[in-house]
C-alpha positions as semicolon CSV with decimal commas, in nm:
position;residue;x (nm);y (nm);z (nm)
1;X;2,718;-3,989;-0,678
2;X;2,666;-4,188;-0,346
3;X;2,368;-4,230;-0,139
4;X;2,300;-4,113;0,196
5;X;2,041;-4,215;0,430
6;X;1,783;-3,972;0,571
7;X;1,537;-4,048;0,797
8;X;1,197;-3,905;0,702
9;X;0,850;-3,911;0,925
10;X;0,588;-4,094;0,795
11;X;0,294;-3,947;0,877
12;X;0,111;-4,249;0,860
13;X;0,283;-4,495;1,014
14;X;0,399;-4,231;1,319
15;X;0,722;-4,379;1,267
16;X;0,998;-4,266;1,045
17;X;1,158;-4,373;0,766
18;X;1,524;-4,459;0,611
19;X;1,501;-4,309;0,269
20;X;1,835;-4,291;0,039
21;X;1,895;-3,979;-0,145
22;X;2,181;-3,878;-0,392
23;X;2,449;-3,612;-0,248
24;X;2,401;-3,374;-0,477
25;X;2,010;-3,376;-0,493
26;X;1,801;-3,306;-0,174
27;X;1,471;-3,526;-0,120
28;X;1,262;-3,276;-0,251
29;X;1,389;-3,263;-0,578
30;X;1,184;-3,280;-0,870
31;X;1,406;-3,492;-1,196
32;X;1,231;-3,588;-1,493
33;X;1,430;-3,840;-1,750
34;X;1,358;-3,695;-2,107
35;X;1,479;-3,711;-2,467
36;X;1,836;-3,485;-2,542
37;X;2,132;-3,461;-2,813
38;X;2,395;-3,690;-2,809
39;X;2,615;-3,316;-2,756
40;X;2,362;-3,241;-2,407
41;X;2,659;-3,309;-2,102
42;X;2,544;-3,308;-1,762
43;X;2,550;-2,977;-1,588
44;X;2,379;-2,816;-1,893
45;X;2,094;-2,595;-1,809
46;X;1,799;-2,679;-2,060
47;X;1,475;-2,579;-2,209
48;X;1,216;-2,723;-2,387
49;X;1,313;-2,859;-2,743
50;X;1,163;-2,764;-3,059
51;X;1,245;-3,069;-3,245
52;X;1,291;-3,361;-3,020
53;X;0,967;-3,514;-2,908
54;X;0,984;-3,574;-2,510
55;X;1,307;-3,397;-2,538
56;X;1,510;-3,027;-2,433
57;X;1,763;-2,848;-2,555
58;X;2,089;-2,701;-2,399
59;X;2,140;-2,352;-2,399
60;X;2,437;-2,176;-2,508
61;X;2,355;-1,839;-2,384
62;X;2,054;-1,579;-2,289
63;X;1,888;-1,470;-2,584
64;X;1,670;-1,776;-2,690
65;X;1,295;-1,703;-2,671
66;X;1,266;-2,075;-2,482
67;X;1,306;-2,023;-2,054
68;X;1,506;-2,199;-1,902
69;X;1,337;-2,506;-1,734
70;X;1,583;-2,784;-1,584
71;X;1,949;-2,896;-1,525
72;X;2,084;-3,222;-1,651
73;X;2,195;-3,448;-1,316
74;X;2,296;-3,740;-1,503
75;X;2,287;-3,903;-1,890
76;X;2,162;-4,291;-1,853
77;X;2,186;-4,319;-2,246
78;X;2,406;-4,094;-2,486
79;X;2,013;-3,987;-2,583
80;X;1,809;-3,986;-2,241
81;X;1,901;-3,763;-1,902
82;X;1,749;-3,654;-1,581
83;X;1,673;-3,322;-1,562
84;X;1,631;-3,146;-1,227
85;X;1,305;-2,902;-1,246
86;X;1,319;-2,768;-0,910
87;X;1,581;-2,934;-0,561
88;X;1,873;-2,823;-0,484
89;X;2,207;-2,928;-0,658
90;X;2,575;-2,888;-0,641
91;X;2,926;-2,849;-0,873
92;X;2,925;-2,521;-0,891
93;X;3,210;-2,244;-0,841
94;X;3,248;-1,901;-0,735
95;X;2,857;-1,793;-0,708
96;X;2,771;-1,539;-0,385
97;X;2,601;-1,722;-0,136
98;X;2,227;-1,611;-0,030
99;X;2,201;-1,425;-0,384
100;X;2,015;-1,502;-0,654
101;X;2,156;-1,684;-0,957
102;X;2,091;-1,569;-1,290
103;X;2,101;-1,698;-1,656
104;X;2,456;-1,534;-1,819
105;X;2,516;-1,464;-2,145
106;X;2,692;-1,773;-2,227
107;X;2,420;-2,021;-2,083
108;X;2,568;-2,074;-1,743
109;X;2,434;-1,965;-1,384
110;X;2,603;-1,680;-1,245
111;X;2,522;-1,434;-0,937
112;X;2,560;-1,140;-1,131
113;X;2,307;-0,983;-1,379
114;X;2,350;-0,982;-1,750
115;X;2,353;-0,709;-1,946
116;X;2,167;-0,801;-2,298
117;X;1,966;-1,073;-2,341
118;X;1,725;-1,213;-2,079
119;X;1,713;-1,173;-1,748
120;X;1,595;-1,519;-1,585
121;X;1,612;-1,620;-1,218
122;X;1,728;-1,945;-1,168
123;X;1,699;-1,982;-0,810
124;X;1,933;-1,900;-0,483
125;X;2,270;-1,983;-0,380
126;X;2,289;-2,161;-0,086
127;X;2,639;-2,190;-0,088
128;X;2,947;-2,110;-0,327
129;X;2,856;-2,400;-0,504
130;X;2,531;-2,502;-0,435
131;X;2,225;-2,373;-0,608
132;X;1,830;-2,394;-0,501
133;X;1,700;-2,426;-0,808
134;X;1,386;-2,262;-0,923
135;X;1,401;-2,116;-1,261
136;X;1,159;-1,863;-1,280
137;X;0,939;-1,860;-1,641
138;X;0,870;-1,494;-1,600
139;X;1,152;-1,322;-1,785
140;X;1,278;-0,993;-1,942
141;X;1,432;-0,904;-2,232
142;X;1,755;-0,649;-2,210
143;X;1,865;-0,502;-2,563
């Protein structure tokens, strides 16, 4: 992941600023670094762990009673990443642009709706491949 340089206004200063942000992140991400599994790879959606102290879990498809909360960006440690609450982010493939993106069954985002487990929100797709992410905690339960 490279940097790019944005320029920001600074409201107090009346000037603006250079300010380097990550490609695949916009500037008004929000990324957390917190405890995972050796197993977590980036790119896995997460939730809260029930075990690990500071830590989440990846999910392996809908039907945990845990939401959804982040998406790993990167792994510093094999037993640390930075999860992405809520920014945009890209390296996806195939999802319809301007539609919502939903948990699937197998714990990845898709644009479609599943058909048993829950339904969560997970934001918008901005492109193809790009996702604004905003998983929603609100959530139903399909049988």
């Amino acid at each position: 992941m490279s940097a790019n340089v944005k320029y920001v206004f600074n409201p107090f200063s009346n000037e603006f600023d250079a300010v380097q942000v990550k490609d695949n992140i916009s500037s008004q991400s929000v990324v957390v670094t917190r405890n995972c599994l050796i197993t977590t790879a980036v790119g896995d959606l997460v939730m809260e762990s029930d075990i690990i102290t500071n830590g989440v879990d990846s999910t392996s498809n809908n039907t945990d009673i845990r939401p959804v909360i982040g998406i790993i960006l990167e792994k510093p440690t094999t037993t640390t990443c930075k999860v992405l609450l809520v920014g945009t982010v890209q390296g996806f493939a195939g999802l319809t642009k301007a539609r919502k993106v939903f948990l699937h069954t197998d714990g990845t985002i898709v644009s479609s709706l599943a058909t048993t487990g829950y339904l969560q929100c997970l934001g918008t797709a901005r492109d193809i491949d790009t996702v604004d992410f905003n998983p929603q905690l609100n959530r139903v339960k399909r049988s």
